[in-house]
Amino acid sequence: MKAIALFSGGKDGLYAIYLAQKLGYDVIYLLVLKTTIGLSPHYENLHSLRRLANSMGKAMLTFDMSQGTEKLIENLKALSVEAIIAGDVKIEDHYRWLEGIAREAGLKLVEPLFGMDTHELAKEILKEGFEYSIIAVDKRKLPRELLGYTFRSERDLEEFLAKNPGIDPLGEYGEFHTVVTKSPLYTRSFELKPISIEEDERYYWLRFDVI
């Protein structure tokens, strides 16, 4: 079954793609959404996302949500796909929003991570060979010094959680955002190269390259 997957370069979405492909879905498109609800640190680094998509051998599409949900549905209908894949874990409102979009577009919604325990899932992602770095932190909850912090092992995860109690292990509630630098989906590993630290109303975030 051919599919399109939501893509930000972050760990949840990429791991959802990884699991979906194991289930037999053929992910031929990656879709990056430009949100209308504040700034997206991922979208601000599109050039790096393209490099990651190329390493996966997949076409990357973008869509600006200011065009509206109906236009998004129209675009999805125009593609030769049968399913849409996403990496939601706990945020039910977003899951329901995508469920409605999939229904209107005549697609199957595939959410392999939904409902999983975030601590166990974080450990599983690392055990499967993923490595990821923090590219944005909610400045009300985490210090800017954590920008660039890299999770390479369960030890990195546990040290992070010990020093930052009360933070979800996946940053599921927006505490932090990541980019995956190593993955079984890539043809090679990458390193995060920070360019500058930026700030908006909610986040400290990086402009970066992946090299």
CSV table of N, CA and C in Angstrom, one decimal, residues 39-205:
chain,number,residue,atom,x,y,z
A,39,LEU,N,5.7,29.5,15.3
A,39,LEU,CA,6.9,29.1,14.5
A,39,LEU,C,7.2,27.7,14.6
A,40,SER,N,7.6,27.0,13.5
A,40,SER,CA,8.1,25.7,13.5
A,40,SER,C,9.6,25.6,13.3
A,41,PRO,N,10.3,25.2,14.3
A,41,PRO,CA,11.8,25.1,14.2
A,41,PRO,C,12.2,24.1,13.1
A,42,HIS,N,11.3,23.2,12.8
A,42,HIS,CA,11.6,22.2,11.7
A,42,HIS,C,11.5,22.9,10.4
A,43,TYR,N,10.4,23.6,10.2
A,43,TYR,CA,10.1,24.2,8.9
A,43,TYR,C,11.2,25.3,8.6
A,44,GLU,N,11.7,25.9,9.6
A,44,GLU,CA,12.7,26.9,9.4
A,44,GLU,C,14.1,26.4,9.0
A,45,ASN,N,14.2,25.0,9.0
A,45,ASN,CA,15.4,24.3,8.5
A,45,ASN,C,15.1,23.4,7.4
A,46,LEU,N,14.3,23.8,6.5
A,46,LEU,CA,13.9,23.0,5.3
A,46,LEU,C,15.0,22.4,4.6
A,47,HIS,N,16.1,23.2,4.4
A,47,HIS,CA,17.2,22.7,3.6
A,47,HIS,C,17.8,21.4,4.2
A,48,SER,N,17.9,21.4,5.5
A,48,SER,CA,18.4,20.2,6.2
A,48,SER,C,17.4,19.0,6.1
A,49,LEU,N,16.1,19.3,6.2
A,49,LEU,CA,15.1,18.3,6.0
A,49,LEU,C,15.2,17.6,4.6
A,50,ARG,N,15.5,18.5,3.6
A,50,ARG,CA,15.6,17.9,2.3
A,50,ARG,C,16.8,17.0,2.2
A,51,ARG,N,17.9,17.3,2.9
A,51,ARG,CA,19.0,16.4,2.9
A,51,ARG,C,18.7,15.1,3.5
A,52,LEU,N,18.0,15.1,4.6
A,52,LEU,CA,17.6,13.9,5.2
A,52,LEU,C,16.6,13.1,4.3
A,53,ALA,N,15.7,13.7,3.7
A,53,ALA,CA,14.7,13.1,2.8
A,53,ALA,C,15.5,12.4,1.6
A,54,ASN,N,16.5,13.1,1.1
A,54,ASN,CA,17.3,12.6,0.0
A,54,ASN,C,18.0,11.3,0.4
A,55,SER,N,18.5,11.3,1.7
A,55,SER,CA,19.2,10.2,2.2
A,55,SER,C,18.2,9.0,2.4
A,56,MET,N,16.9,9.2,2.5
A,56,MET,CA,15.9,8.2,2.6
A,56,MET,C,15.4,7.7,1.2
A,57,GLY,N,15.8,8.5,0.2
A,57,GLY,CA,15.4,8.2,-1.2
A,57,GLY,C,13.9,8.5,-1.4
A,58,LYS,N,13.4,9.5,-0.7
A,58,LYS,CA,12.0,9.8,-0.8
A,58,LYS,C,11.8,11.3,-1.2
A,59,ALA,N,10.7,11.5,-2.0
A,59,ALA,CA,10.3,12.8,-2.4
A,59,ALA,C,9.7,13.6,-1.2
A,60,MET,N,10.1,14.8,-1.0
A,60,MET,CA,9.6,15.7,0.1
A,60,MET,C,8.7,16.7,-0.5
A,61,LEU,N,7.5,16.8,0.1
A,61,LEU,CA,6.5,17.8,-0.3
A,61,LEU,C,6.3,18.8,0.9
A,62,THR,N,5.9,20.0,0.6
A,62,THR,CA,5.6,20.9,1.7
A,62,THR,C,4.2,21.5,1.4
A,63,PHE,N,3.6,21.9,2.5
A,63,PHE,CA,2.3,22.5,2.5
A,63,PHE,C,2.1,23.5,3.6
A,64,ASP,N,1.7,24.7,3.2
A,64,ASP,CA,1.4,25.8,4.1
A,64,ASP,C,0.0,25.7,4.6
A,65,MET,N,-0.2,25.5,5.9
A,65,MET,CA,-1.5,25.3,6.4
A,65,MET,C,-2.4,26.6,6.4
A,66,SER,N,-1.8,27.7,6.0
A,66,SER,CA,-2.6,29.0,5.9
A,66,SER,C,-3.5,28.8,4.6
A,67,GLN,N,-3.2,27.9,3.8
A,67,GLN,CA,-4.0,27.6,2.6
A,67,GLN,C,-5.3,26.9,3.0
A,68,GLY,N,-5.4,26.3,4.2
A,68,GLY,CA,-6.6,25.7,4.7
A,68,GLY,C,-6.6,24.2,4.6
A,69,THR,N,-7.4,23.6,5.5
A,69,THR,CA,-7.5,22.1,5.5
A,69,THR,C,-8.1,21.6,4.2
A,70,GLU,N,-9.0,22.2,3.6
A,70,GLU,CA,-9.7,21.7,2.4
A,70,GLU,C,-8.7,21.6,1.3
A,71,LYS,N,-7.8,22.6,1.2
A,71,LYS,CA,-6.7,22.6,0.1
A,71,LYS,C,-5.8,21.4,0.4
A,72,LEU,N,-5.4,21.2,1.7
A,72,LEU,CA,-4.6,20.0,2.0
A,72,LEU,C,-5.2,18.7,1.5
A,73,ILE,N,-6.5,18.6,1.8
A,73,ILE,CA,-7.3,17.4,1.5
A,73,ILE,C,-7.3,17.2,-0.1
A,74,GLU,N,-7.5,18.3,-0.8
A,74,GLU,CA,-7.5,18.3,-2.2
A,74,GLU,C,-6.1,17.8,-2.7
A,75,ASN,N,-5.1,18.3,-2.2
A,75,ASN,CA,-3.7,17.9,-2.6
A,75,ASN,C,-3.5,16.4,-2.3
A,76,LEU,N,-3.9,15.9,-1.2
A,76,LEU,CA,-3.7,14.5,-0.8
A,76,LEU,C,-4.5,13.6,-1.8
A,77,LYS,N,-5.7,14.0,-2.2
A,77,LYS,CA,-6.5,13.3,-3.1
A,77,LYS,C,-5.8,13.1,-4.5
A,78,ALA,N,-5.0,14.1,-4.8
A,78,ALA,CA,-4.4,14.2,-6.1
A,78,ALA,C,-3.2,13.2,-6.2
A,79,LEU,N,-2.7,12.7,-5.1
A,79,LEU,CA,-1.6,11.8,-5.0
A,79,LEU,C,-2.0,10.4,-5.2
A,80,SER,N,-1.2,9.6,-5.7
A,80,SER,CA,-1.5,8.1,-5.9
A,80,SER,C,-1.1,7.4,-4.6
A,81,VAL,N,-1.7,7.7,-3.5
A,81,VAL,CA,-1.4,7.0,-2.2
A,81,VAL,C,-2.7,6.5,-1.6
A,82,GLU,N,-2.6,5.6,-0.7
A,82,GLU,CA,-3.8,5.0,-0.1
A,82,GLU,C,-3.8,5.2,1.4
A,83,ALA,N,-2.6,5.7,2.0
A,83,ALA,CA,-2.5,5.8,3.4
A,83,ALA,C,-1.7,7.0,3.8
A,84,ILE,N,-2.0,7.6,5.0
A,84,ILE,CA,-1.1,8.6,5.5
A,84,ILE,C,-0.6,8.2,6.9
A,85,ILE,N,0.7,8.4,7.1
A,85,ILE,CA,1.3,7.9,8.3
A,85,ILE,C,1.8,9.1,9.2
A,86,ALA,N,1.6,9.0,10.5
A,86,ALA,CA,1.9,10.0,11.4
A,86,ALA,C,2.5,9.4,12.7
A,87,GLY,N,3.2,10.3,13.5
A,87,GLY,CA,3.8,9.8,14.7
A,87,GLY,C,3.2,10.4,16.0
A,88,ASP,N,1.9,10.5,16.0
A,88,ASP,CA,1.3,11.0,17.3
A,88,ASP,C,1.4,9.9,18.3
A,89,VAL,N,1.6,10.3,19.6
A,89,VAL,CA,1.7,9.4,20.7
A,89,VAL,C,0.6,9.6,21.7
A,90,LYS,N,0.5,10.9,22.2
A,90,LYS,CA,-0.5,11.1,23.3
A,90,LYS,C,-1.5,12.2,22.9
A,91,ILE,N,-1.2,13.1,21.9
A,91,ILE,CA,-2.1,14.2,21.7
A,91,ILE,C,-3.3,13.8,20.9
A,92,GLU,N,-4.4,13.6,21.5
A,92,GLU,CA,-5.6,13.0,20.9
A,92,GLU,C,-6.2,14.0,19.9
A,93,ASP,N,-6.2,15.3,20.2
A,93,ASP,CA,-6.8,16.3,19.3
A,93,ASP,C,-6.1,16.3,18.0
A,94,HIS,N,-4.8,16.2,17.9
A,94,HIS,CA,-4.1,16.1,16.7
A,94,HIS,C,-4.4,14.8,15.9
A,95,TYR,N,-4.5,13.7,16.7
A,95,TYR,CA,-4.9,12.4,16.1
A,95,TYR,C,-6.2,12.5,15.4
A,96,ARG,N,-7.2,13.1,16.1
A,96,ARG,CA,-8.6,13.3,15.6
A,96,ARG,C,-8.6,14.2,14.4
A,97,TRP,N,-7.8,15.2,14.4
A,97,TRP,CA,-7.7,16.1,13.3
A,97,TRP,C,-7.2,15.4,12.0
A,98,LEU,N,-6.2,14.6,12.2
A,98,LEU,CA,-5.6,13.8,11.1
A,98,LEU,C,-6.6,12.7,10.6
A,99,GLU,N,-7.3,12.2,11.6
A,99,GLU,CA,-8.4,11.1,11.3
A,99,GLU,C,-9.4,11.7,10.4
A,100,GLY,N,-9.8,13.0,10.6
A,100,GLY,CA,-10.8,13.6,9.8
A,100,GLY,C,-10.2,13.9,8.4
A,101,ILE,N,-9.0,14.3,8.3
A,101,ILE,CA,-8.4,14.6,7.0
A,101,ILE,C,-8.2,13.3,6.2
A,102,ALA,N,-7.8,12.3,6.9
A,102,ALA,CA,-7.7,11.0,6.2
A,102,ALA,C,-9.0,10.5,5.6
A,103,ARG,N,-10.0,10.6,6.4
A,103,ARG,CA,-11.4,10.2,6.0
A,103,ARG,C,-11.8,11.0,4.8
A,104,GLU,N,-11.7,12.3,4.8
A,104,GLU,CA,-12.1,13.2,3.7
A,104,GLU,C,-11.3,12.9,2.5
A,105,ALA,N,-10.0,12.5,2.6
A,105,ALA,CA,-9.2,12.3,1.5
A,105,ALA,C,-9.3,10.9,1.0
A,106,GLY,N,-10.0,10.0,1.7
A,106,GLY,CA,-10.2,8.6,1.3
A,106,GLY,C,-8.9,7.8,1.6
A,107,LEU,N,-8.2,8.2,2.6
A,107,LEU,CA,-7.0,7.5,3.0
A,107,LEU,C,-7.1,6.7,4.3
A,108,LYS,N,-6.3,5.7,4.5
A,108,LYS,CA,-6.2,5.0,5.8
A,108,LYS,C,-5.2,5.8,6.6
A,109,LEU,N,-5.5,6.1,7.9
A,109,LEU,CA,-4.6,6.7,8.8
A,109,LEU,C,-3.9,5.6,9.6
A,110,VAL,N,-2.5,5.7,9.5
A,110,VAL,CA,-1.7,4.8,10.2
A,110,VAL,C,-0.9,5.5,11.3
A,111,GLU,N,-1.1,5.2,12.5
A,111,GLU,CA,-0.5,5.8,13.7
A,111,GLU,C,0.1,4.7,14.6
A,112,PRO,N,1.2,4.2,14.2
A,112,PRO,CA,1.8,3.0,15.0
A,112,PRO,C,2.3,3.3,16.4
A,113,LEU,N,2.4,4.6,16.7
A,113,LEU,CA,2.9,5.0,18.1
A,113,LEU,C,1.8,5.4,19.0
A,114,PHE,N,0.6,5.6,18.5
A,114,PHE,CA,-0.4,6.2,19.4
A,114,PHE,C,-0.8,5.3,20.6
A,115,GLY,N,-0.7,6.0,21.7
A,115,GLY,CA,-1.1,5.3,23.0
A,115,GLY,C,0.0,4.6,23.7
A,116,MET,N,1.2,4.6,23.1
A,116,MET,CA,2.4,3.9,23.7
A,116,MET,C,2.9,4.7,24.9
A,117,ASP,N,3.5,4.1,25.8
A,117,ASP,CA,4.2,4.8,27.0
A,117,ASP,C,5.4,5.5,26.4
A,118,THR,N,5.5,6.8,26.7
A,118,THR,CA,6.6,7.6,26.1
A,118,THR,C,8.0,7.2,26.6
A,119,HIS,N,8.1,6.8,27.8
A,119,HIS,CA,9.4,6.4,28.3
A,119,HIS,C,9.9,5.1,27.6
A,120,GLU,N,9.0,4.1,27.5
A,120,GLU,CA,9.4,2.9,26.9
A,120,GLU,C,9.6,3.1,25.4
A,121,LEU,N,8.8,4.0,24.8
A,121,LEU,CA,9.0,4.2,23.4
A,121,LEU,C,10.3,4.9,23.1
A,122,ALA,N,10.7,5.9,23.9
A,122,ALA,CA,12.0,6.5,23.8
A,122,ALA,C,13.1,5.5,23.8
A,123,LYS,N,13.1,4.6,24.7
A,123,LYS,CA,14.1,3.6,24.9
A,123,LYS,C,14.1,2.7,23.6
A,124,GLU,N,12.9,2.3,23.1
A,124,GLU,CA,12.8,1.5,22.0
A,124,GLU,C,13.4,2.2,20.7
A,125,ILE,N,13.1,3.4,20.5
A,125,ILE,CA,13.7,4.2,19.4
A,125,ILE,C,15.2,4.1,19.4
A,126,LEU,N,15.8,4.3,20.6
A,126,LEU,CA,17.3,4.3,20.7
A,126,LEU,C,17.8,2.9,20.4
A,127,LYS,N,17.1,1.9,21.0
A,127,LYS,CA,17.6,0.5,20.8
A,127,LYS,C,17.5,0.1,19.3
A,128,GLU,N,16.7,0.7,18.5
A,128,GLU,CA,16.5,0.4,17.1
A,128,GLU,C,17.6,1.1,16.2
A,129,GLY,N,18.5,1.9,16.9
A,129,GLY,CA,19.5,2.5,16.1
A,129,GLY,C,19.3,3.9,15.7
A,130,PHE,N,18.3,4.6,16.3
A,130,PHE,CA,18.1,6.0,16.1
A,130,PHE,C,18.9,6.9,17.0
A,131,GLU,N,19.5,8.0,16.5
A,131,GLU,CA,20.1,9.0,17.4
A,131,GLU,C,19.5,10.3,17.0
A,132,TYR,N,19.3,11.2,18.0
A,132,TYR,CA,18.6,12.5,17.7
A,132,TYR,C,19.1,13.5,18.6
A,133,SER,N,19.0,14.8,18.1
A,133,SER,CA,19.5,15.9,18.8
A,133,SER,C,18.4,17.0,19.1
A,134,ILE,N,18.5,17.7,20.2
A,134,ILE,CA,17.5,18.7,20.5
A,134,ILE,C,17.8,20.0,19.6
A,135,ILE,N,16.7,20.4,18.9
A,135,ILE,CA,16.9,21.6,18.1
A,135,ILE,C,16.0,22.8,18.6
A,136,ALA,N,15.2,22.5,19.6
A,136,ALA,CA,14.3,23.6,20.2
A,136,ALA,C,13.9,23.2,21.6
A,137,VAL,N,13.9,24.2,22.5
A,137,VAL,CA,13.4,23.9,23.8
A,137,VAL,C,12.4,25.0,24.2
A,138,ASP,N,11.3,24.6,24.9
A,138,ASP,CA,10.3,25.5,25.5
A,138,ASP,C,11.0,26.2,26.6
A,139,LYS,N,11.3,27.5,26.4
A,139,LYS,CA,12.1,28.3,27.4
A,139,LYS,C,11.4,28.4,28.8
A,140,ARG,N,10.2,28.1,28.9
A,140,ARG,CA,9.5,28.1,30.2
A,140,ARG,C,9.8,26.8,31.0
A,141,LYS,N,10.4,25.8,30.3
A,141,LYS,CA,10.6,24.5,30.9
A,141,LYS,C,12.0,23.9,30.8
A,142,LEU,N,12.8,24.4,29.8
A,142,LEU,CA,14.1,23.8,29.7
A,142,LEU,C,15.1,25.0,29.3
A,143,PRO,N,16.4,24.9,29.7
A,143,PRO,CA,17.4,25.9,29.4
A,143,PRO,C,17.9,25.8,28.0
A,144,ARG,N,18.3,26.9,27.4
A,144,ARG,CA,18.8,27.0,26.1
A,144,ARG,C,20.1,26.1,25.9
A,145,GLU,N,20.8,25.9,27.0
A,145,GLU,CA,22.0,25.1,27.0
A,145,GLU,C,21.8,23.7,26.5
A,146,LEU,N,20.5,23.2,26.5
A,146,LEU,CA,20.2,21.9,26.0
A,146,LEU,C,20.1,21.8,24.5
A,147,LEU,N,20.1,22.9,23.8
A,147,LEU,CA,20.1,22.9,22.4
A,147,LEU,C,21.4,22.1,21.9
A,148,GLY,N,21.2,21.1,21.0
A,148,GLY,CA,22.3,20.3,20.6
A,148,GLY,C,22.5,19.1,21.4
A,149,TYR,N,21.8,18.9,22.5
A,149,TYR,CA,22.0,17.7,23.3
A,149,TYR,C,21.6,16.5,22.5
A,150,THR,N,22.4,15.5,22.5
A,150,THR,CA,22.2,14.3,21.6
A,150,THR,C,21.9,13.1,22.4
A,151,PHE,N,20.9,12.4,22.0
A,151,PHE,CA,20.5,11.1,22.6
A,151,PHE,C,21.0,10.0,21.7
A,152,ARG,N,22.1,9.3,22.2
A,152,ARG,CA,22.7,8.2,21.4
A,152,ARG,C,22.4,6.9,22.0
A,153,SER,N,22.0,6.9,23.3
A,153,SER,CA,21.8,5.7,24.0
A,153,SER,C,20.8,5.9,25.1
A,154,GLU,N,20.4,4.8,25.8
A,154,GLU,CA,19.5,4.9,26.9
A,154,GLU,C,20.1,5.6,28.0
A,155,ARG,N,21.4,5.6,28.2
A,155,ARG,CA,22.1,6.3,29.2
A,155,ARG,C,21.9,7.8,29.0
A,156,ASP,N,22.0,8.3,27.8
A,156,ASP,CA,21.8,9.7,27.5
A,156,ASP,C,20.4,10.1,27.9
A,157,LEU,N,19.4,9.2,27.6
A,157,LEU,CA,18.0,9.5,27.9
A,157,LEU,C,17.8,9.6,29.4
A,158,GLU,N,18.4,8.6,30.2
A,158,GLU,CA,18.2,8.6,31.6
A,158,GLU,C,18.8,9.8,32.3
A,159,GLU,N,20.0,10.2,31.8
A,159,GLU,CA,20.7,11.4,32.4
A,159,GLU,C,19.9,12.6,32.1
A,160,PHE,N,19.3,12.7,30.9
A,160,PHE,CA,18.5,13.9,30.6
A,160,PHE,C,17.3,14.0,31.5
A,161,LEU,N,16.6,12.8,31.7
A,161,LEU,CA,15.4,12.8,32.6
A,161,LEU,C,15.7,13.1,34.0
A,162,ALA,N,16.9,12.6,34.5
A,162,ALA,CA,17.3,12.8,35.9
A,162,ALA,C,17.5,14.3,36.2
A,163,LYS,N,18.1,15.0,35.2
A,163,LYS,CA,18.4,16.4,35.3
A,163,LYS,C,17.2,17.3,35.0
A,164,ASN,N,16.2,16.7,34.4
A,164,ASN,CA,15.0,17.5,34.0
A,164,ASN,C,13.7,16.8,34.4
A,165,PRO,N,13.5,16.7,35.7
A,165,PRO,CA,12.3,15.9,36.1
A,165,PRO,C,11.0,16.6,35.7
A,166,GLY,N,10.0,15.8,35.4
A,166,GLY,CA,8.7,16.4,35.0
A,166,GLY,C,8.6,16.6,33.5
A,167,ILE,N,9.7,16.4,32.7
A,167,ILE,CA,9.7,16.6,31.3
A,167,ILE,C,9.4,15.2,30.6
A,168,ASP,N,8.5,15.2,29.7
A,168,ASP,CA,8.1,14.0,29.0
A,168,ASP,C,9.3,13.4,28.3
A,169,PRO,N,9.6,12.1,28.3
A,169,PRO,CA,10.8,11.5,27.7
A,169,PRO,C,10.9,11.8,26.2
A,170,LEU,N,9.7,12.0,25.5
A,170,LEU,CA,9.7,12.3,24.1
A,170,LEU,C,9.5,13.8,23.8
A,171,GLY,N,9.3,14.6,24.9
A,171,GLY,CA,8.9,16.0,24.6
A,171,GLY,C,7.5,16.1,24.0
A,172,GLU,N,6.7,15.2,24.4
A,172,GLU,CA,5.4,15.0,23.7
A,172,GLU,C,4.5,16.2,23.8
A,173,TYR,N,4.7,17.0,24.8
A,173,TYR,CA,3.9,18.2,25.1
A,173,TYR,C,4.6,19.5,24.7
A,174,GLY,N,5.5,19.3,23.7
A,174,GLY,CA,6.2,20.5,23.2
A,174,GLY,C,7.4,21.0,24.0
A,175,GLU,N,7.8,20.2,25.0
A,175,GLU,CA,8.9,20.7,25.9
A,175,GLU,C,10.2,20.8,25.1
A,176,PHE,N,10.4,19.9,24.1
A,176,PHE,CA,11.6,20.0,23.2
A,176,PHE,C,11.2,19.4,21.8
A,177,HIS,N,12.0,19.8,20.8
A,177,HIS,CA,11.9,19.2,19.5
A,177,HIS,C,13.2,18.7,19.0
A,178,THR,N,13.2,17.7,18.1
A,178,THR,CA,14.5,17.0,17.8
A,178,THR,C,14.6,16.9,16.2
A,179,VAL,N,15.8,16.6,15.9
A,179,VAL,CA,16.1,16.1,14.5
A,179,VAL,C,16.9,14.8,14.6
A,180,VAL,N,16.6,13.8,13.8
A,180,VAL,CA,17.2,12.5,13.8
A,180,VAL,C,18.5,12.6,12.9
A,181,THR,N,19.6,12.3,13.5
A,181,THR,CA,20.9,12.3,12.8
A,181,THR,C,21.4,11.0,12.4
A,182,LYS,N,20.9,9.9,13.0
A,182,LYS,CA,21.2,8.6,12.6
A,182,LYS,C,20.0,7.7,12.7
A,183,SER,N,19.8,6.9,11.6
A,183,SER,CA,18.6,6.1,11.5
A,183,SER,C,18.8,4.9,10.5
A,184,PRO,N,18.2,3.8,10.8
A,184,PRO,CA,18.2,2.7,9.7
A,184,PRO,C,17.6,3.2,8.4
A,185,LEU,N,16.8,4.3,8.4
A,185,LEU,CA,16.2,4.8,7.2
A,185,LEU,C,17.1,5.5,6.3
A,186,TYR,N,18.3,6.0,6.9
A,186,TYR,CA,19.2,6.8,6.1
A,186,TYR,C,20.3,5.9,5.5
A,187,THR,N,20.8,6.5,4.4
A,187,THR,CA,22.0,5.8,3.8
A,187,THR,C,23.3,6.1,4.5
A,188,ARG,N,23.3,7.1,5.3
A,188,ARG,CA,24.5,7.5,6.1
A,188,ARG,C,24.1,8.2,7.3
A,189,SER,N,25.0,8.4,8.2
A,189,SER,CA,24.8,9.1,9.4
A,189,SER,C,25.1,10.6,9.2
A,190,PHE,N,24.5,11.5,10.0
A,190,PHE,CA,24.7,12.9,9.9
A,190,PHE,C,25.2,13.4,11.3
A,191,GLU,N,25.7,14.6,11.3
A,191,GLU,CA,26.0,15.4,12.5
A,191,GLU,C,25.3,16.7,12.4
A,192,LEU,N,24.8,17.1,13.6
A,192,LEU,CA,24.2,18.4,13.7
A,192,LEU,C,25.2,19.5,13.8
A,193,LYS,N,25.1,20.5,12.9
A,193,LYS,CA,26.0,21.6,12.9
A,193,LYS,C,25.2,22.9,13.2
A,194,PRO,N,25.2,23.4,14.4
A,194,PRO,CA,24.4,24.6,14.7
A,194,PRO,C,25.0,25.8,14.0
A,195,ILE,N,24.1,26.6,13.5
A,195,ILE,CA,24.5,27.9,12.8
A,195,ILE,C,24.2,29.1,13.7
A,196,SER,N,23.1,29.1,14.3
A,196,SER,CA,22.7,30.2,15.3
A,196,SER,C,21.6,29.8,16.2
A,197,ILE,N,21.5,30.5,17.3
A,197,ILE,CA,20.5,30.3,18.3
A,197,ILE,C,19.5,31.4,18.1
A,198,GLU,N,18.2,31.0,17.9
A,198,GLU,CA,17.1,32.0,17.7
A,198,GLU,C,16.2,31.9,18.9
A,199,GLU,N,15.3,32.9,19.0
A,199,GLU,CA,14.3,32.9,20.1
A,199,GLU,C,13.0,33.5,19.5
A,200,ASP,N,11.9,32.9,19.9
A,200,ASP,CA,10.6,33.5,19.7
A,200,ASP,C,9.8,33.5,21.0
A,201,GLU,N,8.5,33.7,20.9
A,201,GLU,CA,7.7,33.8,22.1
A,201,GLU,C,7.8,32.6,23.0
A,202,ARG,N,7.9,31.4,22.4
A,202,ARG,CA,7.9,30.2,23.2
A,202,ARG,C,9.2,29.5,23.3
A,203,TYR,N,10.0,29.5,22.2
A,203,TYR,CA,11.2,28.6,22.1
A,203,TYR,C,12.5,29.3,21.9
A,204,TYR,N,13.6,28.7,22.5
A,204,TYR,CA,14.9,28.9,22.0
A,204,TYR,C,15.1,27.8,20.9
A,205,TRP,N,15.6,28.1,19.7
A,205,TRP,CA,15.7,27.1,18.7
A,205,TRP,C,16.9,27.3,17.8
